[in-house]
Every structure is written in C-alpha cells, then in structure tokens.
mmCIF file of C-alpha atoms in Angstrom:
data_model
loop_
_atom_site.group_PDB
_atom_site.id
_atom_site.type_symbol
_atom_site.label_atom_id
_atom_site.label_comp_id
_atom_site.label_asym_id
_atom_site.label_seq_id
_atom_site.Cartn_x
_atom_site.Cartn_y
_atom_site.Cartn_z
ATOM 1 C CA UNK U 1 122.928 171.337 130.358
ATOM 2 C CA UNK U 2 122.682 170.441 133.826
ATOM 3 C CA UNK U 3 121.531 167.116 135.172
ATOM 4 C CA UNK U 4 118.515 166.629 137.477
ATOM 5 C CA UNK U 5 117.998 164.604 139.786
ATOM 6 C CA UNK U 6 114.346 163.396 139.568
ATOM 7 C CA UNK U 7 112.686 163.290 142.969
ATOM 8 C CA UNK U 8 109.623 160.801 143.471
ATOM 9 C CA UNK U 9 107.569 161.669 146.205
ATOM 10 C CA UNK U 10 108.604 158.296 147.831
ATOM 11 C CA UNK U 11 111.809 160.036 148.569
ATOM 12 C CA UNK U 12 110.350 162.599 150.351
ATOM 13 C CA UNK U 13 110.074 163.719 154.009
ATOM 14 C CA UNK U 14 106.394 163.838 153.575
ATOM 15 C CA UNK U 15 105.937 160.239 152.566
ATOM 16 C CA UNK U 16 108.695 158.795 155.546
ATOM 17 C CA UNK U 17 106.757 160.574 158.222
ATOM 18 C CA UNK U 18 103.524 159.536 156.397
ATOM 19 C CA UNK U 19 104.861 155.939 156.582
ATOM 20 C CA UNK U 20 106.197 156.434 159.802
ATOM 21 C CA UNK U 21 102.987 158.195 161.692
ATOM 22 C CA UNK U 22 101.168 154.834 159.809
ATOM 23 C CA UNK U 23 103.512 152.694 161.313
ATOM 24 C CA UNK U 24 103.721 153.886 164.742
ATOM 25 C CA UNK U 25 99.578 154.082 164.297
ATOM 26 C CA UNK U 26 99.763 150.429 163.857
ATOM 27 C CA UNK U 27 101.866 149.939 166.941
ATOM 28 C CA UNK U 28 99.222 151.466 169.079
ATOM 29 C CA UNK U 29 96.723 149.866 168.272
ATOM 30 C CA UNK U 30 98.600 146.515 169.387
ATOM 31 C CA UNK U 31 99.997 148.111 171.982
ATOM 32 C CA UNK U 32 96.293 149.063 173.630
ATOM 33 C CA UNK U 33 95.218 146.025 172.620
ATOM 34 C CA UNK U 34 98.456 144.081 174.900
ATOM 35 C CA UNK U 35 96.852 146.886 177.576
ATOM 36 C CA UNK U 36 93.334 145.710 177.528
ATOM 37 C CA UNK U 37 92.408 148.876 179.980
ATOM 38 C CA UNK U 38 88.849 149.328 177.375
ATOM 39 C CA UNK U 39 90.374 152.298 175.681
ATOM 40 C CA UNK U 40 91.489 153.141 172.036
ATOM 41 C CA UNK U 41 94.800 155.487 171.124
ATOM 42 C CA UNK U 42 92.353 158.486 169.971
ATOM 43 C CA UNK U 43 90.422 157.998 173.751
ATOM 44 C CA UNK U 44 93.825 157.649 175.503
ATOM 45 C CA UNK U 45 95.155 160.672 173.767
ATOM 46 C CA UNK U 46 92.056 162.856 174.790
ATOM 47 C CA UNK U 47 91.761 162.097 178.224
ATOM 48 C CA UNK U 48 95.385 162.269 178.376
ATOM 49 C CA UNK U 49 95.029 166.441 177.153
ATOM 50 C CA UNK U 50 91.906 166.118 179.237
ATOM 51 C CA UNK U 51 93.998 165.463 182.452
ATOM 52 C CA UNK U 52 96.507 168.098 181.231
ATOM 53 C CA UNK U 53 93.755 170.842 180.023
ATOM 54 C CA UNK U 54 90.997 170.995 183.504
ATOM 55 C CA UNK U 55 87.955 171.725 182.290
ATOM 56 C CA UNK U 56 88.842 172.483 178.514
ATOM 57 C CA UNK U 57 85.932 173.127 176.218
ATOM 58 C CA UNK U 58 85.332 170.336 172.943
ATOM 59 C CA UNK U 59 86.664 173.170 170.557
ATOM 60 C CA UNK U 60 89.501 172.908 172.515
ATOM 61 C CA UNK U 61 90.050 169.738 173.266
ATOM 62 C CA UNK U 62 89.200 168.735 169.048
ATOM 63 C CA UNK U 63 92.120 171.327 168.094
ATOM 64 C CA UNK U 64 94.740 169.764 170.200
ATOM 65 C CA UNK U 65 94.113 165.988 169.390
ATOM 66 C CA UNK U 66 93.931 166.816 165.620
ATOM 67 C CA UNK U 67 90.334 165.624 164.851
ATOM 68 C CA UNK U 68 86.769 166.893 164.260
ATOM 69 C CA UNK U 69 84.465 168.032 166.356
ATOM 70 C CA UNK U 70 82.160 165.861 165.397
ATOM 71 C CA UNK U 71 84.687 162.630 166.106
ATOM 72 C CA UNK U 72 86.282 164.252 169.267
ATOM 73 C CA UNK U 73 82.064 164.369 170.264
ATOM 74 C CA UNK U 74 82.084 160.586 169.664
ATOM 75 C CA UNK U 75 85.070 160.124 171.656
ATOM 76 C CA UNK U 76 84.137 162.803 174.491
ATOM 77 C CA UNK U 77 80.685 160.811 174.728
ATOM 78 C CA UNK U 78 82.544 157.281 174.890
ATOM 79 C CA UNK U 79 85.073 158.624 177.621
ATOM 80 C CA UNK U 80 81.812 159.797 179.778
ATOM 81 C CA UNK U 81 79.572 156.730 179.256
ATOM 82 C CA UNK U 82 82.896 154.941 180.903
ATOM 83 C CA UNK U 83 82.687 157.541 183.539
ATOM 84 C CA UNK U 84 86.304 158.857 182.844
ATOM 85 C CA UNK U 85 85.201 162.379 182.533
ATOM 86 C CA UNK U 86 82.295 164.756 183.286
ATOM 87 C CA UNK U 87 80.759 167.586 181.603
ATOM 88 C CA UNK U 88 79.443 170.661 182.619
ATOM 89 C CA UNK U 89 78.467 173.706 181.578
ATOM 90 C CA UNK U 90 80.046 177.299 181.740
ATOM 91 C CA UNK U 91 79.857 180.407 180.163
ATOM 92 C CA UNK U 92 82.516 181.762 177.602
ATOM 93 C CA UNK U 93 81.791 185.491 176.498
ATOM 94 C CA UNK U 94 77.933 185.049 177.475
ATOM 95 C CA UNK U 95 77.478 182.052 175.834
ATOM 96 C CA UNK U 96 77.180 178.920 177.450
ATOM 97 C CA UNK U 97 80.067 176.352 176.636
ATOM 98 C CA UNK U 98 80.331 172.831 177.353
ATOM 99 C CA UNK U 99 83.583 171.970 179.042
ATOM 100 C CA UNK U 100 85.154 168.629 179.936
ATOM 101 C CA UNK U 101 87.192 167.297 183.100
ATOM 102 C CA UNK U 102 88.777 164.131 184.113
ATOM 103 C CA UNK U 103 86.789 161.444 187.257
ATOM 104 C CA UNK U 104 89.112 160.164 190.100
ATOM 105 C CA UNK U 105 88.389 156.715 188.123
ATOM 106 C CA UNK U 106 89.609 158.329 185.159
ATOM 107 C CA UNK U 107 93.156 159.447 186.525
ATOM 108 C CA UNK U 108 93.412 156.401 187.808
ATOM 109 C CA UNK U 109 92.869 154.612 184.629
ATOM 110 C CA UNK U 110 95.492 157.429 182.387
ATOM 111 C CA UNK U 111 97.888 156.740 185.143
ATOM 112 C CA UNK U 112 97.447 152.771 184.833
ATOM 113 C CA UNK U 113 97.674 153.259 181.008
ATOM 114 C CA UNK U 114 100.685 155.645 181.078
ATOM 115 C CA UNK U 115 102.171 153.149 183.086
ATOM 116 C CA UNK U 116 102.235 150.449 180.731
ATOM 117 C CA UNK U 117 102.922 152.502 177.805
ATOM 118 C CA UNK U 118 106.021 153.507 179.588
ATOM 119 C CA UNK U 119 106.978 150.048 180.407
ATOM 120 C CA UNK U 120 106.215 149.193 176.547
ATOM 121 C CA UNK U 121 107.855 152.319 175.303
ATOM 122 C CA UNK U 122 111.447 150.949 177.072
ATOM 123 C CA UNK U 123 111.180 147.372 176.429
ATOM 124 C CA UNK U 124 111.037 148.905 172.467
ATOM 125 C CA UNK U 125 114.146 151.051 173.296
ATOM 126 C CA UNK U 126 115.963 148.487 173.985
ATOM 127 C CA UNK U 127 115.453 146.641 171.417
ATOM 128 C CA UNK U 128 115.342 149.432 168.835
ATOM 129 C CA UNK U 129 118.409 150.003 166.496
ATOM 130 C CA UNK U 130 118.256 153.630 167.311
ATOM 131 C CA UNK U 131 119.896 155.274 170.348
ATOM 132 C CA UNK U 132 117.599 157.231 173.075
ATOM 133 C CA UNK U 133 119.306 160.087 172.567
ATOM 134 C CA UNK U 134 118.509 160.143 168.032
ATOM 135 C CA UNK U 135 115.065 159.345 169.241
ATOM 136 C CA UNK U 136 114.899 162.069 171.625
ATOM 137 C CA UNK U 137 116.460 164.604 168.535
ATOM 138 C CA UNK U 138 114.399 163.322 166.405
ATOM 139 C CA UNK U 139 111.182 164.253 168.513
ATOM 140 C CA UNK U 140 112.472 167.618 168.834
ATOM 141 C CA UNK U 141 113.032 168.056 165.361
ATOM 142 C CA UNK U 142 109.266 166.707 164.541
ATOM 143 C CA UNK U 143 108.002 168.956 167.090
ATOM 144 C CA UNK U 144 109.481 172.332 165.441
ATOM 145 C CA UNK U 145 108.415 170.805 161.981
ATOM 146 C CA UNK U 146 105.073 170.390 163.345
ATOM 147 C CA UNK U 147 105.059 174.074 164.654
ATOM 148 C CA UNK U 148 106.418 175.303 161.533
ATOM 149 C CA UNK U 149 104.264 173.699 159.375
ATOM 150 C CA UNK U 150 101.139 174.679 161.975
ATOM 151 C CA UNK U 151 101.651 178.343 161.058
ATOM 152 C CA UNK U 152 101.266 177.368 157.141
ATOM 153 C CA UNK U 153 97.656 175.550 157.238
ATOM 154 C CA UNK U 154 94.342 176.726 158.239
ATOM 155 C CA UNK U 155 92.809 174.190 160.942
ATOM 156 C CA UNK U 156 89.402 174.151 160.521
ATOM 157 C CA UNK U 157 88.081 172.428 163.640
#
C-alpha cells in the first residue's frame, strides 16, 4: 500500500495567495493612510482603470476592479462628489449608457498618488528579502494564474 501524503488546505496555493492578497490588503490601507491624498485602495484602483479606460461604462469599469456594481456605484459616486471624474451619458446599441472619465484635478491627484506609491513601493524593495527580479516573476506568474483561472469562473458583475 502506498503512502499519502495528507494535504491540509493550509498548504495550499489557494490559502498563501489568500494570505498573501490579505496581507498586501493590509499594507494598503496603511500605505493610503501614510498618503493622506482622501482616497481609499478600491477608489485609487478605479480611477486608476478610469485614467487608463476614457470614458468606460460602470459595467465596465465593475468587471475590471473585481467588485459589484452596486459597490463600484458607491465608489464611482464618491470619486465624482470629489470631482475626480465626470459622468455622462452615451448610447451603446440604442440604449443609453452611463460612462465615466477622469477631471484635470483627478489626473493630477492619480499622478500625485502613483507617485508616492512608487516611492513606497521601492523603499519596501529594498528592504524586502526578495530580489526585484523573483518579485517581478512572481507577478508574471500571478498574472497567467489569474488569466487561467478567469476562463474557469463565471463573473457575474
């Protein structure tokens, strides 16, 4: 009879990147906090894929941050009442679509943000125990994981 080795779910990949994604969710927080610019990770991140995506519909925009539409509404209104985007309205196979883009105040406040981040992001470089070039394999590797594991689920946003 062969012997098994039992597997917990703590030794999984699932769990370390669960961990991990926790982790690194806790960093940002502090790290927006250190930033004090008046936005949250979640805000940064959409006007970030605002500023990337002109004038990209709330479907759109809830798909590629990974949240609701209902939460990437909350955010979307937030982000305009601090006059960081606009809306407007469009059409979209006869049918009249609300679509978002990015103020002059609010490239101005992604670029002050992305600035610090960046600084943030090297001061923790340096001092990580992990070389930039594992941290920029392990990104790709994440990334193709992501994409594989993409195809596999149904998003329903």
């Amino acid at each position: 009879m062969e012997d098994k080795l039992v597997k917990h779910f703590t030794d999984s990949i699932y769990y370390e990147l669960e961990k991990t994604a926790r982790v690194l969710r806790l960093l940002g927080v502090q790290m927006f906090e250190k930033i004090d610019a008046g936005l949250g990770g979640d805000e940064h991140a959409a006007l970030d894929t605002i500023s990337c995506n002109p004038n990209i519909c709330q479907r759109d925009l809830a798909k590629l941050i990974l949240k609701d539409r209902a939460n990437t509404g909350k955010i979307i209104n937030s982000l305009e009442e601090k006059k960081l985007i606009e809306r407007c309205i469009d059409t979209k196979n006869n049918r009249l679509v609300k679509k978002v883009k990015i103020t002059e105040k609010g490239e101005e406040t992604l670029a002050y943000i992305n600035n610090q981040l960046e600084k943030m992001f090297n001061e923790q470089r340096t001092n990580c125990k992990i070389n930039l070039d594992d941290i920029e394999k392990v990104q790709c590797l994440l990334k193709r994981l992501r994409l594989s594991f993409e195809e596999l689920i149904d998003m329903k946003i």
